[in-house]
Tab-separated table of C-alpha atoms in Angstrom:
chain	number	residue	atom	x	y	z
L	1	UNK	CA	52.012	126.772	-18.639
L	2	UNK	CA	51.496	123.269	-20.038
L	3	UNK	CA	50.151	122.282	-17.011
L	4	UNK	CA	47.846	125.167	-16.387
L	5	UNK	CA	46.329	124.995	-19.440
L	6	UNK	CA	45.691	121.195	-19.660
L	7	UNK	CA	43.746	121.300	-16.159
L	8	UNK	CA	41.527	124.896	-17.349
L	9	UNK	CA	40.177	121.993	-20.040
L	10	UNK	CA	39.587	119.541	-17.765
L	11	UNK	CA	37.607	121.485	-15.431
L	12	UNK	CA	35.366	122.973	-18.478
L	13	UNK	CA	34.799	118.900	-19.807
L	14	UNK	CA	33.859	118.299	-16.458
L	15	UNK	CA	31.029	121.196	-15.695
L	16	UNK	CA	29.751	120.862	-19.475
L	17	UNK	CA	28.985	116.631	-18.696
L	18	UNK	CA	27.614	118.023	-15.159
L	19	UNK	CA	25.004	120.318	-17.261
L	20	UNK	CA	24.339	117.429	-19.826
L	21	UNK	CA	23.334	115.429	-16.619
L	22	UNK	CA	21.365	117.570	-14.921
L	23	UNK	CA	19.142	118.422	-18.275
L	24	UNK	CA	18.891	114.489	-18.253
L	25	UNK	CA	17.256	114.655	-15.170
L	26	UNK	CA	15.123	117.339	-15.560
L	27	UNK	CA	13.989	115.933	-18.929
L	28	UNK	CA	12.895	112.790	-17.070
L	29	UNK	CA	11.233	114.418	-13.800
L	30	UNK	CA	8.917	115.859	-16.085
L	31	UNK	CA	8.297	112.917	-18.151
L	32	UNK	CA	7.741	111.346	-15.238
L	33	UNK	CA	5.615	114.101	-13.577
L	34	UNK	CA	3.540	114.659	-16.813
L	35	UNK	CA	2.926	110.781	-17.001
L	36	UNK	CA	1.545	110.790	-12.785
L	37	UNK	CA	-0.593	113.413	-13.666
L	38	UNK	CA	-2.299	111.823	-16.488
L	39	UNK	CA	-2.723	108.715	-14.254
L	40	UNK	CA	-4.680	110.906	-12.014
L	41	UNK	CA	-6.743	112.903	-14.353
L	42	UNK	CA	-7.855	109.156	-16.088
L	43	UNK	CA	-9.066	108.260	-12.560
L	44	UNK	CA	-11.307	110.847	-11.881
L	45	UNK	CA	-11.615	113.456	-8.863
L	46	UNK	CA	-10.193	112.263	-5.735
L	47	UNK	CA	-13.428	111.416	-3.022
L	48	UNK	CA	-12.989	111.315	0.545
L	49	UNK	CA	-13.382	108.132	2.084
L	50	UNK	CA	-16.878	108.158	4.423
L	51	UNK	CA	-16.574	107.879	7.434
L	52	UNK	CA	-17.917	104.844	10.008
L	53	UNK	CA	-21.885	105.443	10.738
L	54	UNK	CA	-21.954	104.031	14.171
L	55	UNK	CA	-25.776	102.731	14.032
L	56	UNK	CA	-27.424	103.963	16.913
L	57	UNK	CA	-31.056	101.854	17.659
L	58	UNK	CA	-33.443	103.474	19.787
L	59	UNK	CA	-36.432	101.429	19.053
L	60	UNK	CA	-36.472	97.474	19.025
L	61	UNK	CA	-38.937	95.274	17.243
L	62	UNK	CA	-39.602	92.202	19.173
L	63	UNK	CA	-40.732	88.746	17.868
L	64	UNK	CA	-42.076	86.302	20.317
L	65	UNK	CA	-42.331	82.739	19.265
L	66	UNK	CA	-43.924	80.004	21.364
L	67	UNK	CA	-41.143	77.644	22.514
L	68	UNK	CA	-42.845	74.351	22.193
L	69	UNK	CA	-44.697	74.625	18.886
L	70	UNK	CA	-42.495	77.716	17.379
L	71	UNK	CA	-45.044	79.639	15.924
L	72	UNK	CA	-45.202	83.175	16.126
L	73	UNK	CA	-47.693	84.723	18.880
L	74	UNK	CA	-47.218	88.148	18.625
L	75	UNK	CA	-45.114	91.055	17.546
L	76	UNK	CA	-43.734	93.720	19.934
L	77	UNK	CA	-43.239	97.690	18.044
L	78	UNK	CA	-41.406	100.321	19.312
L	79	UNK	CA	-39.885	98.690	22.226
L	80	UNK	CA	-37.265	101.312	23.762
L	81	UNK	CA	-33.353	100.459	24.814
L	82	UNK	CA	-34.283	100.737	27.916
L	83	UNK	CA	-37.071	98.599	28.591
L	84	UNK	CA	-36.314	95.398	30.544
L	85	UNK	CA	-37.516	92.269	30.589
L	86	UNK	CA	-40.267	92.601	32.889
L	87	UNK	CA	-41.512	95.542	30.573
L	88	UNK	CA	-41.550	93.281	27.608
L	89	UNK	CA	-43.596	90.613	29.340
L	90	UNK	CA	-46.410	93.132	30.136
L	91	UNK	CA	-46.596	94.298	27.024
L	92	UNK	CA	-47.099	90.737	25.803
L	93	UNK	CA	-49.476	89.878	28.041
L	94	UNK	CA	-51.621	93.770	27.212
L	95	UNK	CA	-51.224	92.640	23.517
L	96	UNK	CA	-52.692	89.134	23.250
L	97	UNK	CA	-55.238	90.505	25.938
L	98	UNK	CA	-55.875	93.144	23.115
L	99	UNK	CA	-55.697	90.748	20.260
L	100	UNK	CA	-58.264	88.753	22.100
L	101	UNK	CA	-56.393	85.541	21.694
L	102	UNK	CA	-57.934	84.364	24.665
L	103	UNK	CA	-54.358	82.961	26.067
L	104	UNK	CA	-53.909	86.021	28.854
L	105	UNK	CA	-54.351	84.364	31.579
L	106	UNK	CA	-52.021	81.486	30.377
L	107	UNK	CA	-49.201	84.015	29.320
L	108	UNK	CA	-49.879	86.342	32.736
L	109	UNK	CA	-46.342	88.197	33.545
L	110	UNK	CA	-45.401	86.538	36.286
L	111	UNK	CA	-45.808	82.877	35.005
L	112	UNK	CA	-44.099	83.303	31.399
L	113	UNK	CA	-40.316	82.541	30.447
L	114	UNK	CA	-38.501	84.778	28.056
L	115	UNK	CA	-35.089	82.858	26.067
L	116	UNK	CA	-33.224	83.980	23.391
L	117	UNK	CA	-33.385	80.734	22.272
L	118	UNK	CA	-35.082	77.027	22.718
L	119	UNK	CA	-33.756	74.924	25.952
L	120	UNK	CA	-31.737	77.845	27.150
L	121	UNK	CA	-31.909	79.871	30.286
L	122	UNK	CA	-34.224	82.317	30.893
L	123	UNK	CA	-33.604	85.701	30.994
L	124	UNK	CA	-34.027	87.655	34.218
L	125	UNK	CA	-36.504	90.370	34.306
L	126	UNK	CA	-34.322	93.137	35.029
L	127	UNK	CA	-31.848	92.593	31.845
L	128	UNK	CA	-32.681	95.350	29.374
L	129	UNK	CA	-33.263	95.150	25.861
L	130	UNK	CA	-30.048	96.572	24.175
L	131	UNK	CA	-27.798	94.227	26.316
L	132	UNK	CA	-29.433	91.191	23.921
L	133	UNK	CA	-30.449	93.071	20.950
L	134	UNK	CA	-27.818	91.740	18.004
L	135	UNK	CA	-29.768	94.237	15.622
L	136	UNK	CA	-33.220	96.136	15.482
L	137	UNK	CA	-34.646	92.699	15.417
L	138	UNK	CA	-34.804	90.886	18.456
L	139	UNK	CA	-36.538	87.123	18.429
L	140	UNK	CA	-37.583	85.456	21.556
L	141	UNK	CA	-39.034	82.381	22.714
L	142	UNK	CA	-42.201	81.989	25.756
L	143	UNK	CA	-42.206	78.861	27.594
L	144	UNK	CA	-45.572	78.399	30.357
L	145	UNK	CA	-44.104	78.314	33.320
L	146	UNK	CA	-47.032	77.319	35.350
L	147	UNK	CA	-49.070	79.252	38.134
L	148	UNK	CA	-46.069	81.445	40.255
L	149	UNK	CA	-46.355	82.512	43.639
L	150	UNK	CA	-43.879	84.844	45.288
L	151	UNK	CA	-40.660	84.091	46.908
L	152	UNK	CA	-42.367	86.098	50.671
L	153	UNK	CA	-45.511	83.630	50.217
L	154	UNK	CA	-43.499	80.797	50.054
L	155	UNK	CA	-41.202	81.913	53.326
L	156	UNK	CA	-44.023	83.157	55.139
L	157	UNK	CA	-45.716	79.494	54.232
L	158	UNK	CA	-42.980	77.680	55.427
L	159	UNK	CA	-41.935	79.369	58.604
L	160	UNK	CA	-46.082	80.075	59.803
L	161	UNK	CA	-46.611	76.665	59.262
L	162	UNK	CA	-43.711	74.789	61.721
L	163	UNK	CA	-44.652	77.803	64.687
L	164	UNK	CA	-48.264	76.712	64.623
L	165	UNK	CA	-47.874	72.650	64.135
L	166	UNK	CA	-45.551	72.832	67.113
L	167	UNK	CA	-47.626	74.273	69.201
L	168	UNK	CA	-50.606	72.135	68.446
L	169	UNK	CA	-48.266	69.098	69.463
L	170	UNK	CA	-47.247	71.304	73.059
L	171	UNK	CA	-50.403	71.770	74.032
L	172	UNK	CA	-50.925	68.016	73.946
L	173	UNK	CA	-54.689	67.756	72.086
L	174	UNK	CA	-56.783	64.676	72.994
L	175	UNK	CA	-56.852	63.905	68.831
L	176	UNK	CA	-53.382	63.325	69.191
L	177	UNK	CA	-51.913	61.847	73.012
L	178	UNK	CA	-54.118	59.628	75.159
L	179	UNK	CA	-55.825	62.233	77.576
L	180	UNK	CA	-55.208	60.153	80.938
L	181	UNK	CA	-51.328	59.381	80.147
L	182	UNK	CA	-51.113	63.942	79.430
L	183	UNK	CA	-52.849	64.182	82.795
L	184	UNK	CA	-50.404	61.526	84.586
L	185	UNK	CA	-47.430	62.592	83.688
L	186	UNK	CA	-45.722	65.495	84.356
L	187	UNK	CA	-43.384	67.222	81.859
L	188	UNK	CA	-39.875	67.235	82.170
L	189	UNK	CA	-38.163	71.098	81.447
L	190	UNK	CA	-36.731	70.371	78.709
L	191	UNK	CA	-40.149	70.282	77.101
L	192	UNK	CA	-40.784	73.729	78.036
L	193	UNK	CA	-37.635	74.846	76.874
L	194	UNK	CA	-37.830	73.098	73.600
L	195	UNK	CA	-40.955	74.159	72.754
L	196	UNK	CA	-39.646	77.974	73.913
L	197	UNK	CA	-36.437	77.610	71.308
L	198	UNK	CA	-38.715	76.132	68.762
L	199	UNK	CA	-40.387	79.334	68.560
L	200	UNK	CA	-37.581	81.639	69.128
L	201	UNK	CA	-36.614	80.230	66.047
L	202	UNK	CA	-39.236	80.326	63.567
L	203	UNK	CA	-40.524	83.757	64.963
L	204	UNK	CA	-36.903	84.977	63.963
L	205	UNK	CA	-37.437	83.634	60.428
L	206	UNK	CA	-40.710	85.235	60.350
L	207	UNK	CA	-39.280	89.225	61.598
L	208	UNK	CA	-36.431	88.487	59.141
L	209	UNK	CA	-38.522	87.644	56.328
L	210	UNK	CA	-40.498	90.990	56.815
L	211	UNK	CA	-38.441	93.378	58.016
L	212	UNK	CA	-34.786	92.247	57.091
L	213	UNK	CA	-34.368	90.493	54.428
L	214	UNK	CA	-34.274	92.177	50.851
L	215	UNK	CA	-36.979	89.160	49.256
L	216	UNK	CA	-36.841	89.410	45.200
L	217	UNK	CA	-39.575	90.597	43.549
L	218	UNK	CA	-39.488	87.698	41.157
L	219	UNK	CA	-41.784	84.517	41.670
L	220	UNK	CA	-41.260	80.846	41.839
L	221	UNK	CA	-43.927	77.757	40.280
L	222	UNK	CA	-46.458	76.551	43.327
L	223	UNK	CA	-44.928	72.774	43.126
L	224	UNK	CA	-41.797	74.466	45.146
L	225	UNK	CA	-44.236	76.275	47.538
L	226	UNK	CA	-45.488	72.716	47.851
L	227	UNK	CA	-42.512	70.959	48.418
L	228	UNK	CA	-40.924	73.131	50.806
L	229	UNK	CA	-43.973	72.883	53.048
L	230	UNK	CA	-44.294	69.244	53.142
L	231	UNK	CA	-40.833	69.267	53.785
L	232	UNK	CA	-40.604	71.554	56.711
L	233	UNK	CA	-44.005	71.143	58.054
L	234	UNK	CA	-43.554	67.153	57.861
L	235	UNK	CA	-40.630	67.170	59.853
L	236	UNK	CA	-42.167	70.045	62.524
L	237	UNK	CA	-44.826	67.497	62.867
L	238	UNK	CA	-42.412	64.188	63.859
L	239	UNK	CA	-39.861	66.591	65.910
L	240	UNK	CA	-43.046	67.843	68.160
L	241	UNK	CA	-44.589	64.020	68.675
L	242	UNK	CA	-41.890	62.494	69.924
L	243	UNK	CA	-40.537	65.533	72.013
L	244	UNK	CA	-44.541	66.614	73.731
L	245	UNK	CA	-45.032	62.692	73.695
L	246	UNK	CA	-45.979	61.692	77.377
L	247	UNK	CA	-43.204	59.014	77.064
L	248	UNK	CA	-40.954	61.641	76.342
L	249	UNK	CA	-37.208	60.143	78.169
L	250	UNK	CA	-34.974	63.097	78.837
L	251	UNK	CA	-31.309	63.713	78.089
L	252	UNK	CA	-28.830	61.155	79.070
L	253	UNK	CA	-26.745	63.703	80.819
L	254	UNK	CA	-29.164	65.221	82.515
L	255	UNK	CA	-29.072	69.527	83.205
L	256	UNK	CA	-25.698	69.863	82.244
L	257	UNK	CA	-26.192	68.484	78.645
L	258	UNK	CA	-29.631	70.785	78.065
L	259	UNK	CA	-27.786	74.014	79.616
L	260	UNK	CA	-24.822	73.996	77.642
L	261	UNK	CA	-27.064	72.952	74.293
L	262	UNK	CA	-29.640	75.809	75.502
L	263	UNK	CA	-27.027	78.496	75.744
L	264	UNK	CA	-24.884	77.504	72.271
L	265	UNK	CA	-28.176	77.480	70.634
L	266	UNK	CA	-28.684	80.757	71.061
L	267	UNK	CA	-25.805	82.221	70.809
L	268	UNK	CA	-25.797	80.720	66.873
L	269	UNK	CA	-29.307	82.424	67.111
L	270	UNK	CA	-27.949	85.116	67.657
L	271	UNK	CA	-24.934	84.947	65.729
L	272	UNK	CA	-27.641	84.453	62.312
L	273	UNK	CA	-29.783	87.313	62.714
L	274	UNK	CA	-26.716	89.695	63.372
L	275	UNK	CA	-25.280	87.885	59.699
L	276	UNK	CA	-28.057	88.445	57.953
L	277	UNK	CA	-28.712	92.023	59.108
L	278	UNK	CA	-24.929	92.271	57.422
L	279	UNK	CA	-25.905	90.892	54.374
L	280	UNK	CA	-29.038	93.216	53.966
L	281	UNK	CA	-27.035	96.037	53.798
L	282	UNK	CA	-24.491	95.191	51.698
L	283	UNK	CA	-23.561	98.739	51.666
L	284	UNK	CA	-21.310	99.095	54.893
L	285	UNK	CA	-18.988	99.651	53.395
L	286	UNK	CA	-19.821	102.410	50.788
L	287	UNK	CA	-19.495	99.597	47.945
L	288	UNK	CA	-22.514	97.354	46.814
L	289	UNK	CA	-19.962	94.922	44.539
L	290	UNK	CA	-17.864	93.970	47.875
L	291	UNK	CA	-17.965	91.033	49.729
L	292	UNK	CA	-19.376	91.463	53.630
L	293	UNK	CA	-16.590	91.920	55.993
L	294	UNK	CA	-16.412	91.602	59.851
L	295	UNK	CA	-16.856	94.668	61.864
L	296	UNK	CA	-17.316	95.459	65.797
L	297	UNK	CA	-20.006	92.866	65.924
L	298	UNK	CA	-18.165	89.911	67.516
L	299	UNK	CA	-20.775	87.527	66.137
L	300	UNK	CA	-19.816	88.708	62.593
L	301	UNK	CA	-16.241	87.746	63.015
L	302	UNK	CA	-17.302	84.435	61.388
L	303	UNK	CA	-16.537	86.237	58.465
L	304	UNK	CA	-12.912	85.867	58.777
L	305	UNK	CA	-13.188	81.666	58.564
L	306	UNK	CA	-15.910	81.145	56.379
L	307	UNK	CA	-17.729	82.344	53.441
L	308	UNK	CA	-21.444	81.576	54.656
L	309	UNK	CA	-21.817	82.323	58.349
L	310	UNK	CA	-25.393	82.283	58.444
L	311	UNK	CA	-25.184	78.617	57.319
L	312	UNK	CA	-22.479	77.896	59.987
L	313	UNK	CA	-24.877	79.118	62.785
L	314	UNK	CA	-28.032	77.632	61.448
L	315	UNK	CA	-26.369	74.163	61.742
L	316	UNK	CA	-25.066	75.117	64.610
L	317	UNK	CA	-28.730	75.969	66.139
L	318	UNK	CA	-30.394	72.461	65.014
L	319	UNK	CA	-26.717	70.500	66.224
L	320	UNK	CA	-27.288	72.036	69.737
L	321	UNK	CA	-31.292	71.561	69.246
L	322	UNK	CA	-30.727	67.420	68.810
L	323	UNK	CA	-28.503	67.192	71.382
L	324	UNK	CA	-30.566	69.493	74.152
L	325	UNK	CA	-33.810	67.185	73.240
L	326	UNK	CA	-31.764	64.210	71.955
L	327	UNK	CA	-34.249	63.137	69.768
L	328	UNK	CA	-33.842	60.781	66.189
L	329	UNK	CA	-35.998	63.086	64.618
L	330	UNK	CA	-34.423	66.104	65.146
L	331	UNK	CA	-31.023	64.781	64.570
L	332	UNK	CA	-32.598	63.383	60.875
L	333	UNK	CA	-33.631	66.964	59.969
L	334	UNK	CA	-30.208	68.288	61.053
L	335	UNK	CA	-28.233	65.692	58.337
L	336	UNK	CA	-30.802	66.498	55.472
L	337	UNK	CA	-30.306	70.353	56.513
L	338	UNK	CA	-26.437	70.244	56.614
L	339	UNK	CA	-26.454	68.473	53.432
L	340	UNK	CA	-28.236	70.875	51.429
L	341	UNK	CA	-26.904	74.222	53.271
L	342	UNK	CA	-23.350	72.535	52.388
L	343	UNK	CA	-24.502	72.176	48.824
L	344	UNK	CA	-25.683	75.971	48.728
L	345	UNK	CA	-22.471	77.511	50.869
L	346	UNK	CA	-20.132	75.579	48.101
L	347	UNK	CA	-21.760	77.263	45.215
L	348	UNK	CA	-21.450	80.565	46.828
L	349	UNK	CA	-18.097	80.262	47.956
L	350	UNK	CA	-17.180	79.369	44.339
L	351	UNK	CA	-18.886	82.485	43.577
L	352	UNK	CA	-16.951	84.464	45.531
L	353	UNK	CA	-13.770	83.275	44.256
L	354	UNK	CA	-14.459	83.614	41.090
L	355	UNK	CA	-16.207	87.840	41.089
L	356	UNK	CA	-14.152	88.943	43.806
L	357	UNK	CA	-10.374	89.334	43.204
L	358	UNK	CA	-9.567	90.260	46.478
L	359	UNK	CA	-11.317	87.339	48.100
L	360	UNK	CA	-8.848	84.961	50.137
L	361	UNK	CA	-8.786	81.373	48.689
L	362	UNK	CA	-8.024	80.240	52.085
L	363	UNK	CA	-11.476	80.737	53.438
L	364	UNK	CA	-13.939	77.243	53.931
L	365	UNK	CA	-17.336	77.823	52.766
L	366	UNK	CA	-19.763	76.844	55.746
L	367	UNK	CA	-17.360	74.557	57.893
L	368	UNK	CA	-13.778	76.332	59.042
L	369	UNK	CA	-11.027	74.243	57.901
L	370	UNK	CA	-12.797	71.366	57.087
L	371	UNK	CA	-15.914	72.339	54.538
């Protein structure tokens, strides 16, 4: 009974300090409850945060400074996304006409350089507005680039040229060869057939240049036109002397040595105009960001070597040229042409490498194996 008793106590000590505690706790729950809530009320109503505004331009302002003496020349309103480069400069050149600051001929669309800032590269005319725009603003910097012509003048310039000088030289004029030693001495085939791949060549350049290739719209200053004539009309002009000259000595090797150069020169004639047909049409393939590959086109099996076939079978055409006529001249014109077709085949190649993931590294650029 002792027993009994003494553990009915117990158990009452024990559930009256359970309701002590939990009064304890409630008491401080709400003390602490009733002290958040005036914390809350003192701060003020509860705002939202606001949400990201994600600016969206749709006009641009455009201020165009002169590069040299950076003053301002004009300012450009309401100039859309969407308008490129090319659309900028003609709306320069309508508002200075407008202004009558008497400089439109000087800042004429296609002879004025757009930069985004002095000394750096200009910006090509079909970049749009909102792919340089940093804000509504947009500052930019004209530079004279001096009277243009464009890129199918200067081809057609340079190829009419060399088809016309040769000729002149062929037909042996008395302003150029002593009259009695043209009537003495008879020409040797070779002559005929030079003159006859001289032309096959050049007219090619000429049908390409037309009808093939895709020529930029762009323009380029009249000192290159310049250059690039005297170059290739210089050199037409030495290669047709010595080779229509009545002096003329054939090949050292006689027929065989001008057949076999005859026939490998145009087969790389051939093997050019079928590459750059290729590379006109980029879209073979159903992809205009892929690299040309070979198809059933023998000639364009190139491919598979190197990364600039054309190049390959243009020095392949003026290699076979020198030694079918076996000439200095021609031979000088076939170094000075290697060396800069080598200079542009490396930068392309490095192109390649570097846009196309799938290109293989193995590949030469103009030379297999060896350039």
């Amino acid at each position: 009974m002792f027993k009994r008793h003494k553990s009915l106590a117990s158990e009452r000590k024990r559930a009256l300090l359970s309701q002590r505690a939990t009064r304890f706790i409630l008491k401080d729950d709400m003390r602490n409850f009733h002290f958040l809530s005036k914390l809350v009320l003192s701060a003020g109503p509860l705002r939202p945060t606001p949400a990201v505004k994600h600016s969206k331009t749709t006009h641009f302002e455009i201020e165009i400074f002169d590069a040299q003496t950076r003053k301002q020349i004009c300012i450009l309103d309401k100039v859309t996304q969407s308008s490129t480069i090319h659309d900028v400069k003609q709306k320069f050149h309508k508002a200075l006409t407008i202004l009558m600051f008497f400089q439109g001929p000087k800042w004429y669309p296609s002879r004025v350089g757009l930069q985004l800032e002095c000394g750096g590269p200009f910006l090509k005319d079909y970049i749009t507005i909102q792919s340089i725009a940093a804000s509504s603003i947009v500052t930019l910097y004209a530079t004279d680039l001096g009277q243009q012509v464009s890129w199918t003048t200067v081809f057609l310039a340079e190829y009419t040229g060399p088809l016309l000088i040769y000729l002149l030289f062929y037909l042996r004029i008395p302003c150029i060869y002593d009259g009695k030693e043209s009537a003495r001495r008879l020409r040797h085939p070779v002559v005929h057939l030079a003159c006859f791949c001289h032309c096959i060549h050049y007219i090619r350049y000429l049908l390409e240049t037309l009808f093939v290739h895709k020529v930029s719209a762009g323009h380029t200053p009249l000192k290159n036109l310049i250059m690039s004539c005297a170059f290739y009309w210089g050199f037409t002009s030495w290669i047709a002397y010595y080779i229509n000259h009545p002096l003329y000595t054939p090949p050292s090797f006689g027929n065989r040595q001008i057949t076999v150069s005859a026939i490998n020169f145009l087969i790389c004639e051939a093997g050019n105009h079928f590459i750059n047909v290729m590379l006109s049409h980029p879209n073979h393939t159903g992809n205009n960001a892929c690299f040309p590959s070979p198809n059933y086109n023998p000639f364009t099996w190139m491919f598979f070597l190197v990364s600039c076939p054309n190049y390959t079978y243009e020095i392949g055409s003026w290699i076979s040229f020198t030694v079918m006529t076996q000439t200095l001249p021609v031979g000088i014109f076939t170094l000075l042409m290697s060396i800069q077709m080598s200079l542009w085949a490396q930068k392309k190649h490095k192109i390649y490498l570097r846009k196309f993931n799938s290109y293989i590294h193995r590949k030469s650029a103009m030379i297999p194996f060896i350039l």
